[in-house]
Tab-separated table of C-alpha atoms in Angstrom:
chain	number	residue	atom	x	y	z
Y	948	MET	CA	3.854	14.136	14.462
Y	949	PRO	CA	0.997	12.996	16.724
Y	950	THR	CA	0.433	9.812	14.682
Y	951	ALA	CA	4.184	9.269	14.764
Y	952	LEU	CA	4.257	9.472	18.525
Y	953	ASP	CA	1.496	7.006	18.709
Y	954	TRP	CA	3.396	4.584	16.585
Y	955	LEU	CA	6.497	5.119	18.844
Y	956	ALA	CA	4.352	4.278	21.884
Y	957	VAL	CA	3.143	1.152	20.282
Y	958	ALA	CA	6.659	0.244	19.215
Y	959	ARG	CA	8.022	0.564	22.697
Y	960	ASP	CA	5.685	-2.139	23.782
Y	961	CYS	CA	6.549	-4.494	20.840
Y	962	PHE	CA	10.314	-4.134	20.433
Y	963	ALA	CA	13.201	-4.921	22.696
Y	964	ASP	CA	15.348	-1.814	22.670
Y	965	GLU	CA	18.621	-3.031	24.081
Y	966	LEU	CA	20.887	-0.539	22.284
Y	967	GLY	CA	18.410	2.369	22.735
Y	968	THR	CA	18.068	3.112	19.104
Y	969	LEU	CA	14.381	2.455	18.662
Y	970	ARG	CA	13.228	6.021	18.929
Y	971	ARG	CA	15.762	7.407	16.450
Y	972	GLY	CA	15.399	4.491	14.061
Y	973	LEU	CA	11.637	4.472	14.015
Y	974	LEU	CA	11.073	8.218	13.664
Y	975	THR	CA	13.903	8.687	11.062
Y	976	SER	CA	12.271	5.923	9.087
Y	977	VAL	CA	8.901	7.578	9.228
Y	978	PHE	CA	9.849	11.097	8.543
Y	979	ALA	CA	12.208	10.162	5.834
Y	980	LEU	CA	9.150	8.927	3.843
Y	981	VAL	CA	7.361	12.188	4.619
Y	982	ILE	CA	10.053	14.543	3.335
Y	983	GLY	CA	11.234	12.323	0.342
Y	984	LEU	CA	14.561	10.937	1.666
Y	985	GLU	CA	14.927	8.048	-0.676
Y	986	ARG	CA	18.130	6.288	0.646
Y	987	MET	CA	19.577	5.925	4.153
Y	988	TRP	CA	23.021	7.096	3.148
Y	989	HIS	CA	21.376	10.474	2.262
Y	990	LEU	CA	21.399	11.072	6.077
Y	991	ASP	CA	25.173	11.807	5.680
Y	992	GLU	CA	24.277	15.068	3.872
Y	993	MET	CA	21.342	16.023	6.105
Y	994	GLU	CA	21.989	19.215	8.139
Y	995	ASP	CA	18.384	20.370	8.833
Y	996	THR	CA	17.685	21.118	12.573
Y	997	GLY	CA	13.972	20.636	12.018
Y	998	PHE	CA	14.505	16.963	10.716
Y	999	ALA	CA	16.838	16.400	13.650
Y	1000	LEU	CA	14.094	17.363	16.059
Y	1001	LEU	CA	11.424	15.365	14.174
Y	1002	SER	CA	13.620	12.182	14.227
Y	1003	GLY	CA	14.109	12.328	17.997
Y	1004	GLY	CA	17.343	14.106	18.820
Y	1005	ARG	CA	19.125	17.427	18.587
Y	1006	ARG	CA	21.375	16.399	15.835
Y	1007	CYS	CA	20.623	14.659	12.556
Y	1008	PRO	CA	20.718	11.013	12.890
Y	1009	SER	CA	23.480	8.739	11.594
Y	1010	ARG	CA	22.765	6.293	8.755
Y	1011	HIS	CA	24.799	3.595	10.706
Y	1012	THR	CA	22.592	3.974	13.666
Y	1013	VAL	CA	19.231	3.773	11.569
Y	1014	GLY	CA	20.508	1.111	9.404
Y	1015	GLY	CA	21.716	-1.094	12.309
Y	1016	TRP	CA	18.268	-0.749	14.010
Y	1017	ARG	CA	16.606	-1.790	10.782
Y	1018	ARG	CA	18.739	-4.722	10.134
Y	1019	HIS	CA	18.202	-6.362	13.461
Y	1020	LEU	CA	14.428	-6.306	13.659
Y	1021	ALA	CA	13.053	-9.601	14.657
Y	1022	TRP	CA	10.041	-10.820	12.607
Y	1023	TYR	CA	7.838	-11.553	15.647
Y	1024	GLU	CA	8.236	-8.127	16.976
Y	1025	VAL	CA	7.421	-6.674	13.642
Y	1026	ASP	CA	4.292	-8.772	13.497
Y	1027	ALA	CA	3.100	-7.596	16.932
Y	1028	PHE	CA	3.847	-3.834	15.602
Y	1029	CYS	CA	1.733	-4.429	12.603
Y	1030	ARG	CA	-1.157	-6.096	14.405
Y	1031	ARG	CA	-1.442	-3.233	16.847
Y	1032	THR	CA	-1.202	-0.406	14.214
Y	1033	SER	CA	-3.419	-1.925	11.521
Y	1034	PRO	CA	-6.742	0.193	11.110
Y	1035	TRP	CA	-9.121	-2.624	11.546
Y	1036	HIS	CA	-11.429	-0.444	13.330
Y	1037	LEU	CA	-12.396	1.186	10.027
Y	1038	LEU	CA	-14.175	-1.957	9.051
Y	1039	GLN	CA	-16.155	-2.650	12.146
Y	1040	GLY	CA	-19.862	-3.483	11.162
Y	1041	GLN	CA	-19.381	-1.881	7.673
Y	1042	ASP	CA	-19.988	-3.224	4.143
Y	1043	VAL	CA	-16.362	-3.275	2.892
Y	1044	LEU	CA	-14.705	-3.653	-0.707
Y	1045	CYS	CA	-11.184	-4.848	-0.074
Y	1046	SER	CA	-8.386	-5.480	-2.685
Y	1047	TYR	CA	-5.631	-8.092	-2.190
Y	1048	ASP	CA	-2.591	-7.866	-4.247
Y	1049	GLU	CA	1.242	-8.308	-4.282
Y	1050	HIS	CA	3.974	-5.804	-4.946
Y	1051	THR	CA	7.109	-7.275	-6.358
Y	1052	ILE	CA	10.464	-5.764	-5.467
Y	1053	PRO	CA	13.184	-6.780	-7.836
Y	1054	ARG	CA	16.653	-7.538	-6.340
Y	1055	TRP	CA	19.658	-7.071	-8.546
Y	1056	THR	CA	22.136	-9.227	-6.570
Y	1057	HIS	CA	24.208	-11.855	-8.101
Y	1058	LYS	CA	26.199	-12.983	-5.151
Y	1059	PHE	CA	23.199	-14.333	-3.219
Y	1060	HIS	CA	20.833	-16.938	-4.884
Y	1061	ILE	CA	17.487	-15.867	-3.562
Y	1062	ARG	CA	14.223	-17.210	-4.959
Y	1063	LYS	CA	12.739	-15.909	-8.249
Y	1064	GLY	CA	9.317	-14.578	-9.093
Y	1065	TYR	CA	7.618	-13.147	-12.098
Y	1066	ILE	CA	8.211	-9.404	-12.681
Y	1067	THR	CA	5.359	-8.091	-14.780
Y	1068	THR	CA	7.229	-4.746	-15.783
Y	1069	ARG	CA	10.024	-6.888	-17.273
Y	1070	ASN	CA	7.927	-9.777	-18.350
Y	1071	LYS	CA	10.363	-12.385	-16.998
Y	1072	TYR	CA	11.388	-14.244	-13.934
Y	1073	MET	CA	14.136	-12.735	-11.727
Y	1074	ARG	CA	15.314	-12.580	-8.166
Y	1075	CYS	CA	12.795	-10.601	-6.184
Y	1076	GLU	CA	10.992	-10.370	-2.887
Y	1077	LYS	CA	7.213	-9.576	-2.331
Y	1078	LEU	CA	4.894	-7.535	-0.148
Y	1079	PHE	CA	1.245	-8.572	-0.037
Y	1080	TYR	CA	-1.062	-5.788	1.073
Y	1081	THR	CA	-4.618	-5.511	2.019
Y	1082	PHE	CA	-6.259	-2.391	0.863
Y	1083	GLU	CA	-9.751	-1.112	1.621
Y	1084	VAL	CA	-10.699	0.424	-1.767
Y	1085	LEU	CA	-13.731	2.581	-0.708
Y	1086	GLY	CA	-11.832	4.436	1.974
Y	1087	GLY	CA	-8.392	4.261	0.388
Y	1088	ARG	CA	-6.494	2.914	3.188
Y	1089	TYR	CA	-3.907	0.120	3.722
Y	1090	LEU	CA	-5.072	-2.466	6.344
Y	1091	ALA	CA	-2.301	-5.003	6.456
Y	1092	VAL	CA	0.931	-6.395	4.920
Y	1093	ARG	CA	2.849	-9.673	4.654
Y	1094	ALA	CA	6.416	-10.068	3.409
Y	1095	THR	CA	7.427	-13.254	1.560
Y	1096	PRO	CA	10.241	-14.578	-0.647
Y	1097	GLY	CA	9.918	-14.099	-4.371
Y	1098	ASP	CA	8.479	-17.511	-5.229
Y	1099	CYS	CA	5.393	-16.999	-3.111
Y	1100	GLY	CA	2.235	-16.110	-5.008
Y	1101	LEU	CA	-1.203	-14.509	-4.366
Y	1102	ILE	CA	-2.773	-17.888	-4.890
Y	1103	ASP	CA	-0.970	-18.998	-1.684
Y	1104	LEU	CA	-2.099	-16.117	0.517
Y	1105	ALA	CA	-5.591	-15.357	-0.847
Y	1106	VAL	CA	-7.507	-17.485	1.593
Y	1107	PRO	CA	-5.370	-16.522	4.712
Y	1108	LEU	CA	-5.540	-12.771	3.921
Y	1109	THR	CA	-9.237	-12.876	3.450
Y	1110	ARG	CA	-9.733	-14.771	6.795
Y	1111	GLN	CA	-7.495	-12.217	8.481
Y	1112	THR	CA	-9.754	-9.405	7.303
Y	1113	LEU	CA	-12.941	-11.203	8.489
Y	1114	GLN	CA	-11.476	-12.070	11.918
Y	1115	ARG	CA	-9.800	-8.917	12.641
Y	1116	GLY	CA	-11.829	-6.324	10.987
Y	1117	HIS	CA	-15.344	-7.760	11.759
Y	1118	PRO	CA	-17.114	-6.249	8.648
Y	1119	ALA	CA	-20.742	-6.679	8.166
Y	1120	TYR	CA	-20.080	-7.663	4.587
Y	1121	LEU	CA	-16.823	-8.109	2.741
Y	1122	HIS	CA	-16.359	-8.271	-1.117
Y	1123	ALA	CA	-12.902	-9.408	-1.748
Y	1124	LEU	CA	-11.196	-8.533	-5.123
Y	1125	PHE	CA	-8.184	-10.346	-6.477
Y	1126	ASP	CA	-6.133	-10.079	-9.627
Y	1127	ALA	CA	-5.528	-13.153	-11.985
Y	1128	ALA	CA	-2.564	-14.305	-9.768
Y	1129	ALA	CA	-5.090	-15.585	-7.175
Y	1130	GLY	CA	-6.707	-17.919	-9.884
Y	1131	GLN	CA	-3.729	-19.336	-11.739
Y	1132	ALA	CA	-4.849	-22.788	-10.991
Y	1133	ASP	CA	-8.404	-23.861	-10.556
Y	1134	ALA	CA	-7.617	-25.190	-7.065
Y	1135	GLY	CA	-7.077	-21.547	-5.948
Y	1136	VAL	CA	-10.492	-20.432	-7.341
Y	1137	ARG	CA	-12.193	-23.349	-5.657
Y	1138	ALA	CA	-10.482	-22.578	-2.303
Y	1139	LEU	CA	-11.940	-19.084	-2.491
Y	1140	CYS	CA	-15.420	-20.468	-3.391
Y	1141	ASP	CA	-15.409	-22.782	-0.486
Y	1142	LEU	CA	-14.236	-19.988	1.824
Y	1143	VAL	CA	-17.377	-17.976	0.632
Y	1144	GLU	CA	-19.696	-20.968	1.317
Y	1145	GLN	CA	-18.310	-21.201	4.863
Y	1146	GLU	CA	-18.692	-17.359	5.593
Y	1147	HIS	CA	-21.867	-16.765	3.738
Y	1148	PRO	CA	-23.533	-14.248	3.628
Y	1149	ARG	CA	-20.677	-12.201	4.959
Y	1150	LEU	CA	-18.380	-12.807	2.069
Y	1151	ASP	CA	-18.309	-12.474	-1.759
Y	1152	VAL	CA	-15.247	-12.875	-3.969
Y	1153	THR	CA	-14.542	-11.428	-7.518
Y	1154	LEU	CA	-11.253	-12.290	-9.195
Y	1155	ARG	CA	-9.992	-11.976	-12.731
Y	1156	ALA	CA	-9.968	-15.252	-14.645
Y	1157	CYS	CA	-6.787	-16.335	-16.348
Y	1158	ARG	CA	-7.192	-16.179	-20.089
Y	1159	TYR	CA	-6.060	-19.769	-20.818
Y	1160	PRO	CA	-6.320	-20.539	-24.546
Y	1161	HIS	CA	-8.911	-23.290	-24.144
Y	1162	ARG	CA	-11.209	-20.865	-22.069
Y	1163	VAL	CA	-10.764	-17.955	-24.306
Y	1164	ARG	CA	-12.063	-20.248	-27.241
Y	1165	GLY	CA	-15.047	-21.117	-25.246
Y	1166	TRP	CA	-15.800	-17.394	-24.441
Y	1167	LYS	CA	-15.379	-16.478	-28.007
Y	1168	ALA	CA	-17.800	-19.290	-29.054
Y	1169	LEU	CA	-20.651	-17.754	-26.870
Y	1170	ASP	CA	-23.777	-16.637	-28.630
Y	1171	ARG	CA	-23.623	-12.968	-29.692
Y	1172	GLY	CA	-26.969	-12.590	-28.246
Y	1173	LEU	CA	-25.731	-12.971	-24.714
Y	1174	PHE	CA	-23.535	-9.882	-25.017
Y	1175	VAL	CA	-25.121	-6.667	-23.877
Y	1176	PRO	CA	-23.451	-3.621	-25.471
Y	1177	SER	CA	-22.599	-0.523	-23.575
Y	1178	GLY	CA	-20.008	2.378	-23.621
Y	1179	GLU	CA	-17.769	4.116	-21.389
Y	1180	PRO	CA	-15.537	7.219	-21.665
Y	1181	GLY	CA	-12.373	7.198	-23.737
Y	1182	PRO	CA	-8.953	7.571	-22.510
Y	1183	TYR	CA	-8.952	11.381	-22.978
Y	1184	VAL	CA	-11.373	14.287	-23.081
Y	1185	GLY	CA	-13.146	14.234	-26.496
Y	1186	ALA	CA	-12.162	10.555	-27.184
Y	1187	PRO	CA	-14.825	8.343	-28.904
Y	1188	LEU	CA	-16.540	6.113	-26.365
Y	1189	LYS	CA	-15.173	2.608	-25.789
Y	1190	GLU	CA	-17.532	-0.171	-26.986
Y	1191	LEU	CA	-18.037	-2.931	-24.411
Y	1192	ARG	CA	-20.068	-6.031	-24.583
Y	1193	LEU	CA	-20.889	-7.813	-21.340
Y	1194	ALA	CA	-22.069	-11.416	-21.129
Y	1195	GLU	CA	-22.778	-13.904	-18.192
Y	1196	THR	CA	-21.957	-17.533	-18.300
Y	1197	THR	CA	-20.643	-20.281	-16.151
Y	1198	THR	CA	-17.278	-22.037	-16.076
Y	1199	VAL	CA	-16.627	-25.692	-14.958
Y	1200	LEU	CA	-13.482	-25.916	-13.046
Y	1201	LYS	CA	-11.002	-28.936	-13.509
Y	1202	ASP	CA	-12.287	-32.140	-12.227
Y	1203	GLU	CA	-15.595	-30.760	-11.083
Y	1204	ARG	CA	-19.087	-31.374	-11.846
Y	1205	PRO	CA	-21.400	-29.034	-13.942
Y	1206	GLU	CA	-23.523	-28.086	-10.843
Y	1207	GLN	CA	-20.269	-26.697	-9.353
Y	1208	ALA	CA	-19.810	-24.304	-12.167
Y	1209	VAL	CA	-18.636	-20.747	-11.159
Y	1210	ARG	CA	-20.494	-17.712	-12.349
Y	1211	THR	CA	-18.367	-15.887	-14.929
Y	1212	LEU	CA	-18.673	-12.452	-16.421
Y	1213	VAL	CA	-17.178	-11.943	-19.819
Y	1214	CYS	CA	-16.281	-8.296	-20.875
Y	1215	ARG	CA	-15.288	-7.763	-24.441
Y	1216	GLU	CA	-13.704	-4.658	-25.241
Y	1217	VAL	CA	-14.082	-4.061	-29.023
Y	1218	VAL	CA	-10.953	-2.493	-30.577
Y	1219	PRO	CA	-11.338	-0.741	-33.908
Y	1220	GLY	CA	-8.968	-1.455	-36.598
Y	1221	PRO	CA	-6.700	-4.372	-37.284
Y	1222	LYS	CA	-6.099	-5.168	-33.648
Y	1223	LYS	CA	-7.859	-7.872	-31.819
Y	1224	ASP	CA	-10.590	-7.348	-29.251
Y	1225	ARG	CA	-9.717	-7.388	-25.514
Y	1226	TRP	CA	-11.255	-10.097	-23.332
Y	1227	HIS	CA	-11.636	-9.391	-19.470
Y	1228	PRO	CA	-13.332	-12.431	-17.693
Y	1229	LEU	CA	-14.196	-12.367	-14.135
Y	1230	PHE	CA	-15.066	-15.088	-11.714
Y	1231	THR	CA	-17.528	-14.055	-9.118
Y	1232	THR	CA	-19.651	-15.416	-6.277
Y	1233	SER	CA	-21.760	-12.261	-6.032
Y	1234	LEU	CA	-25.427	-12.205	-7.141
Y	1235	GLY	CA	-25.320	-8.501	-8.149
Y	1236	GLU	CA	-25.975	-7.305	-11.746
Y	1237	ALA	CA	-23.151	-7.991	-14.123
Y	1238	ASP	CA	-22.406	-4.296	-14.743
Y	1239	GLU	CA	-22.337	-3.490	-11.051
Y	1240	VAL	CA	-19.908	-6.337	-10.297
Y	1241	LEU	CA	-17.741	-5.118	-13.238
Y	1242	GLY	CA	-17.827	-1.398	-11.815
Y	1243	LEU	CA	-16.893	-2.800	-8.284
Y	1244	PHE	CA	-13.975	-4.742	-9.630
Y	1245	ARG	CA	-12.555	-1.811	-11.526
Y	1246	GLN	CA	-12.148	0.141	-8.303
Y	1247	ARG	CA	-9.321	-2.182	-7.662
Y	1248	GLN	CA	-7.311	0.275	-9.698
Y	1249	HIS	CA	-7.162	2.523	-6.666
Y	1250	HIS	CA	-5.059	-0.253	-5.040
Y	1251	GLU	CA	-2.640	-0.194	-8.074
Y	1252	GLN	CA	-2.554	3.570	-7.871
Y	1253	ALA	CA	-1.505	3.377	-4.143
Y	1254	TYR	CA	1.404	1.144	-5.295
Y	1255	ARG	CA	2.391	3.837	-7.807
Y	1256	VAL	CA	2.359	6.549	-5.076
Y	1257	GLY	CA	4.237	4.196	-2.725
Y	1258	VAL	CA	7.094	3.606	-5.521
Y	1259	TYR	CA	7.447	7.186	-6.737
Y	1260	ASP	CA	6.640	9.125	-3.717
Y	1261	GLU	CA	7.761	7.049	-0.830
Y	1262	ALA	CA	10.633	4.906	-2.372
Y	1263	LEU	CA	8.681	1.725	-1.809
Y	1264	ASP	CA	11.209	-0.245	-3.969
Y	1265	SER	CA	14.124	0.729	-1.762
Y	1266	VAL	CA	12.996	-1.088	1.360
Y	1267	PRO	CA	15.537	-3.191	3.104
Y	1268	CYS	CA	16.297	-6.678	1.716
Y	1269	GLY	CA	14.786	-9.735	3.283
Y	1270	TYR	CA	17.717	-12.086	2.818
Y	1271	ASP	CA	20.645	-11.974	5.199
Y	1272	LYS	CA	23.726	-10.584	3.666
Y	1273	GLN	CA	25.832	-12.058	6.620
Y	1274	SER	CA	24.743	-15.510	5.531
Y	1275	PRO	CA	27.850	-17.823	5.380
Y	1276	ASP	CA	26.595	-19.576	2.293
Y	1277	PRO	CA	25.644	-17.150	-0.449
Y	1278	LYS	CA	23.843	-19.924	-2.452
Y	1279	ARG	CA	21.520	-20.501	0.445
Y	1280	PRO	CA	21.080	-17.147	2.224
Y	1281	ARG	CA	18.982	-16.950	5.452
Y	1282	TRP	CA	15.566	-15.344	5.199
Y	1283	GLN	CA	14.532	-12.590	7.586
Y	1284	ARG	CA	11.379	-10.722	6.850
Y	1285	GLY	CA	11.471	-8.447	9.752
Y	1286	PRO	CA	13.204	-5.369	8.072
Y	1287	LEU	CA	11.300	-5.813	4.776
Y	1288	GLN	CA	7.920	-5.975	6.419
Y	1289	MET	CA	8.659	-3.292	8.903
Y	1290	ILE	CA	9.592	-0.590	6.350
Y	1291	GLY	CA	7.015	-1.848	3.834
Y	1292	TRP	CA	4.434	-1.318	6.620
Y	1293	LEU	CA	5.666	2.125	7.496
Y	1294	VAL	CA	5.202	3.108	3.836
Y	1295	ALA	CA	1.636	2.049	4.218
Y	1296	LEU	CA	1.015	3.800	7.413
Y	1297	VAL	CA	2.498	7.052	6.157
Y	1298	TYR	CA	0.197	6.803	3.027
Y	1299	ASN	CA	-2.732	6.425	5.337
Y	1300	ALA	CA	-1.578	9.377	7.485
Y	1301	CYS	CA	-1.067	11.585	4.557
Y	1302	ALA	CA	-4.627	10.706	3.347
Y	1303	ASP	CA	-6.082	11.648	6.727
Y	1304	PHE	CA	-4.050	14.960	6.749
Y	1305	ALA	CA	-5.278	15.804	3.373
Y	1306	GLU	CA	-8.951	15.282	4.335
Y	1307	ALA	CA	-8.332	17.457	7.299
Y	1308	LEU	CA	-7.111	20.373	5.295
Y	1309	ASP	CA	-9.511	23.285	4.452
Y	1310	GLY	CA	-10.350	23.229	0.850
Y	1311	ASP	CA	-10.436	20.491	-2.002
Y	1312	TRP	CA	-7.276	18.657	-0.819
Y	1313	ALA	CA	-8.892	15.033	-0.190
Y	1314	GLY	CA	-7.292	12.444	-2.348
Y	1315	SER	CA	-3.974	14.383	-2.981
Y	1316	GLN	CA	-1.004	12.308	-3.430
Y	1317	VAL	CA	2.012	12.319	-1.016
Y	1318	ARG	CA	4.281	14.231	-3.321
Y	1319	THR	CA	1.587	16.930	-3.794
Y	1320	LEU	CA	1.254	17.256	-0.081
Y	1321	ARG	CA	5.007	17.352	0.498
Y	1322	ARG	CA	5.470	20.102	-2.123
Y	1323	ALA	CA	2.614	22.143	-0.870
Y	1324	PHE	CA	2.954	21.775	2.914
Y	1325	PHE	CA	5.645	19.559	4.315
Y	1326	ASN	CA	8.961	20.754	2.929
Y	1327	ARG	CA	8.511	24.330	3.865
Y	1328	PRO	CA	11.160	26.769	5.337
Y	1329	GLY	CA	10.486	28.319	8.619
Y	1330	GLN	CA	11.931	29.425	11.902
Y	1331	LEU	CA	12.371	27.524	15.172
Y	1332	TYR	CA	12.165	29.254	18.670
Y	1333	ALA	CA	12.934	27.567	21.793
Y	1334	THR	CA	11.752	28.576	25.173
Y	1335	PRO	CA	11.993	26.807	28.490
Y	1336	GLU	CA	8.446	25.466	27.970
Y	1337	ALA	CA	7.827	25.239	24.351
Y	1338	LEU	CA	9.214	24.766	20.847
Y	1339	ILE	CA	7.728	27.190	18.446
Y	1340	VAL	CA	7.690	26.292	14.783
Y	1341	CYS	CA	6.900	29.414	12.690
Y	1342	LEU	CA	6.413	28.608	9.016
Y	1343	ASP	CA	7.470	31.309	6.516
Y	1344	PRO	CA	4.535	32.589	4.522
Y	1345	PHE	CA	3.474	30.808	1.409
Y	1346	ALA	CA	0.499	30.716	-1.048
Y	1347	GLY	CA	-2.381	28.489	0.192
Y	1348	GLN	CA	-1.241	28.315	3.832
Y	1349	GLU	CA	-4.902	29.190	4.766
Y	1350	ALA	CA	-5.596	25.433	4.280
Y	1351	LEU	CA	-3.505	24.605	7.299
Y	1352	VAL	CA	-5.367	26.483	9.751
Y	1353	PRO	CA	-7.881	23.880	10.959
Y	1354	VAL	CA	-4.957	21.179	11.124
Y	1355	ILE	CA	-2.726	23.702	13.153
Y	1356	ASP	CA	-5.649	24.562	15.423
Y	1357	ALA	CA	-6.389	20.967	16.211
Y	1358	PHE	CA	-2.702	20.170	16.706
Y	1359	ASN	CA	-2.029	23.107	19.175
Y	1360	ALA	CA	-5.184	22.297	21.047
Y	1361	ALA	CA	-3.927	18.671	21.716
Y	1362	GLY	CA	-0.838	19.932	23.583
Y	1363	HIS	CA	1.787	17.485	22.115
Y	1364	ARG	CA	5.166	17.452	23.730
Y	1365	LEU	CA	8.700	16.197	22.718
Y	1366	PRO	CA	10.156	13.882	25.414
Y	1367	TRP	CA	13.665	14.026	23.837
Y	1368	LEU	CA	13.652	17.872	24.256
Y	1369	GLU	CA	12.967	18.268	27.950
Y	1370	ASP	CA	9.211	17.513	27.457
Y	1371	ARG	CA	8.692	20.888	25.644
Y	1372	ARG	CA	5.447	21.467	24.146
Y	1373	LEU	CA	5.417	21.753	20.396
Y	1374	VAL	CA	3.489	24.730	19.012
Y	1375	MET	CA	2.796	25.407	15.297
Y	1376	SER	CA	2.189	28.804	13.723
Y	1377	LEU	CA	1.879	30.542	10.461
Y	1378	THR	CA	3.366	33.777	9.507
Y	1379	PRO	CA	0.636	36.274	8.093
Y	1380	ARG	CA	0.980	37.055	4.522
Y	1381	HIS	CA	1.483	40.762	3.617
Y	1382	GLN	CA	-1.229	41.928	1.073
Y	1383	GLN	CA	0.194	43.647	-1.890
Y	1384	ARG	CA	-1.178	47.145	-2.682
Y	1385	ALA	CA	-3.005	47.651	-5.996
Y	1386	GLY	CA	-1.482	50.131	-8.469
Y	1387	PRO	CA	2.272	51.171	-8.767
């Protein structure tokens, strides 16, 4: 609640609230992600008084009010809100490891001819829209988002997103991680290398190299003596170790001279049996040891895990469409990224807020996913008591409620108030659990 009130205060400075739906639209969009409300039309079945008070009113909001607010968000107002709520302060003067990647949202419309992009889960091109996220790997927090049509690729935004991190976050050192989409063409790899030369020594870049056939043949032809064997744990407890062989070489990009060759780390995963070995090449500008660079790049998996949490815990794939359904020509629909980027960014902000909440709990809750926190703490029954001065929320007793004590103490000490409830103070409390007697 305190974080949501801060976002609401920022939104009032960024959005023109001509119809007076800002408070209801924003708070409903935020707390729908918290409690697990996947679709806006589910609001028609909502009769919970607690959710009504959370979302800025005395009665549950209407899906028409919230949907109308979402559809009419202007892109420049959304950009202002994203800039002012981005946690760039986390990077100030720090050594940072950031991942940049796209999340593709398929669209199943046949009426509107929107642009197509590649969907990895379906292995084909289809109509879609994309959200490009900046993710701080070591801290596990989202930093920024950019919404685009489906035909935009990571290679187009790799340099602008990296510059944005350097200019707004002001880190002492940034190691940027990219998937293979940032290096689909050698021009994209060269653009990142040129940016490293401009920002040296503040910046290093590591990206997965595309496994084009002619380059794979060259990596396979490397002298076996260059590969240093190592092992890592298998996929499950008791599984045999994976056999890895890591070599270092250089790659000359297209139309470039040999002295411009890019440092390349070739990781060969030996697969027993009739299957072929797996090759994982990396382009990097870092001067660190090969195994160290490989270990850093593998932490990019935390970014992929955050996408999984967003999709399954926060309904990331149900964000509003970026194409205008009121366009007069369905074959050339208008593009409006405001609603798409706004809700995509709220998903990231709720992810960050839940991570902060988990770290503040008493016990080993750090790193818990949104659905775990929702099941354990958020969706809990309780009683509401309204007095002329305060609104008291008394949660029913449940196992593990002791973990909430430091969070509730800090919340009550801050003295938060609800402007839409005659400025009453919000007070949280726990019901003591009765200890069962031993014996019959």
